[in-house]
Amino acid sequence: MNSEANVAQQSLAGEMRAATKTIPWTETFYWCVRRELWEHRAIYIGPLAAAGVYLLGFLLTLHRLPHQMRAALADPSKMKALATPYEFAGVAIMLVAMIVEVFYCVDAFQGERKDRSILFWKSLPVSDTTTVLSKAAIPFVILPAVAYITLMVTGFVMLVLSSMALAANGLSAAPLWTQLSLVPNAFGLLYHIVTVHILWYAPLYCWMLLISAWARRAAFVWAFLPPFCVGMLEKLVFGTTHFATWIGFRVGGGMEAEQGSGMMPSTHLTPLRFLSDPGLWLGWIAAVIFLALAVRIRRNREPN
């Protein structure tokens, strides 16, 4: 009898230890990111919808490809024009991904206060730091990855459709595949996304996350109105545009910082020069400060 009681006590103690066992931070972070994907389906629907619409438009213009290929075979200088639809696909999908990133960051914290779901999430054993980092992972990791995969799949589908259209007209698709070079393109696109959309734009995303955590209402206005007012005030008082120039450099300077590799591969990729740019590291210092402030503000912020 005592043996059975000891076994029962040991079993109960084991269950209690399992119940009170600390959940690994990585697992908590993973489920926080999953939560963001559940609540914000536009994260993956946006780029996929853009790809679908673009593929439909590409299909409608595919009948012109055989004529363009014959012209390119007669004049090799026109071969580069065959890559234009693929570059436009990259621009369209990345633009949609950036729009989704902006709206997500602005609404990331304000949305949970507005619908009062913050009360439920704060009742869980999840730190504010983990929550903020999981939200930052969307523009830093998830959306760039979704955009990259979507672009690669879209480009491959376009190539297959083009090959079918050319074969139906008795033309070889080999020159097209050679011109586009999937592997170098994949590397060039990945370089572009990492350098520009992740590293260079980091302070912009973190600024919008900070405003979302701080502003009780109209976070979108608060995110963009203060920089605009500072630029206007500088122009009126001092007659200079240093702040506006700096903002423009941050918003559009990523392209300049990576020397215009764009959506297609470049023979002048200079990652060491890019990583040695002081503007990159100053931006990351600002990004870390913005995220730290967002953690502190969310810890004390109540529902609207």
Short mmCIF file of C-alpha atoms in Angstrom, two decimals, residues 3 11 22 36 42 80 91 103 108 130 133 152 167 170-171 224 231 237 251 256 261 284:
data_model
loop_
_atom_site.label_atom_id
_atom_site.label_comp_id
_atom_site.label_asym_id
_atom_site.label_seq_id
_atom_site.Cartn_x
_atom_site.Cartn_y
_atom_site.Cartn_z
CA SER A 3 4.50 1.46 -2.34
CA SER A 11 3.74 10.68 -10.33
CA THR A 22 9.76 26.93 -17.91
CA GLU A 36 0.99 37.19 -35.92
CA ALA A 42 -2.21 39.92 -45.45
CA LYS A 80 17.81 42.33 -72.66
CA VAL A 91 9.12 45.60 -58.52
CA PHE A 103 0.52 48.91 -42.53
CA ALA A 108 1.01 46.01 -34.76
CA THR A 130 9.32 38.47 -26.70
CA LEU A 133 10.60 40.89 -31.09
CA MET A 152 11.30 33.03 -57.35
CA ALA A 167 7.71 25.98 -78.37
CA GLY A 170 8.63 26.57 -83.23
CA LEU A 171 11.17 28.64 -81.28
CA PHE A 224 4.57 60.22 -40.87
CA GLY A 231 11.40 69.01 -42.46
CA VAL A 237 13.37 78.66 -40.13
CA VAL A 251 14.05 55.81 -47.73
CA GLU A 256 22.50 53.81 -53.71
CA SER A 261 21.89 45.83 -57.90
CA TRP A 284 20.71 49.94 -36.53
#
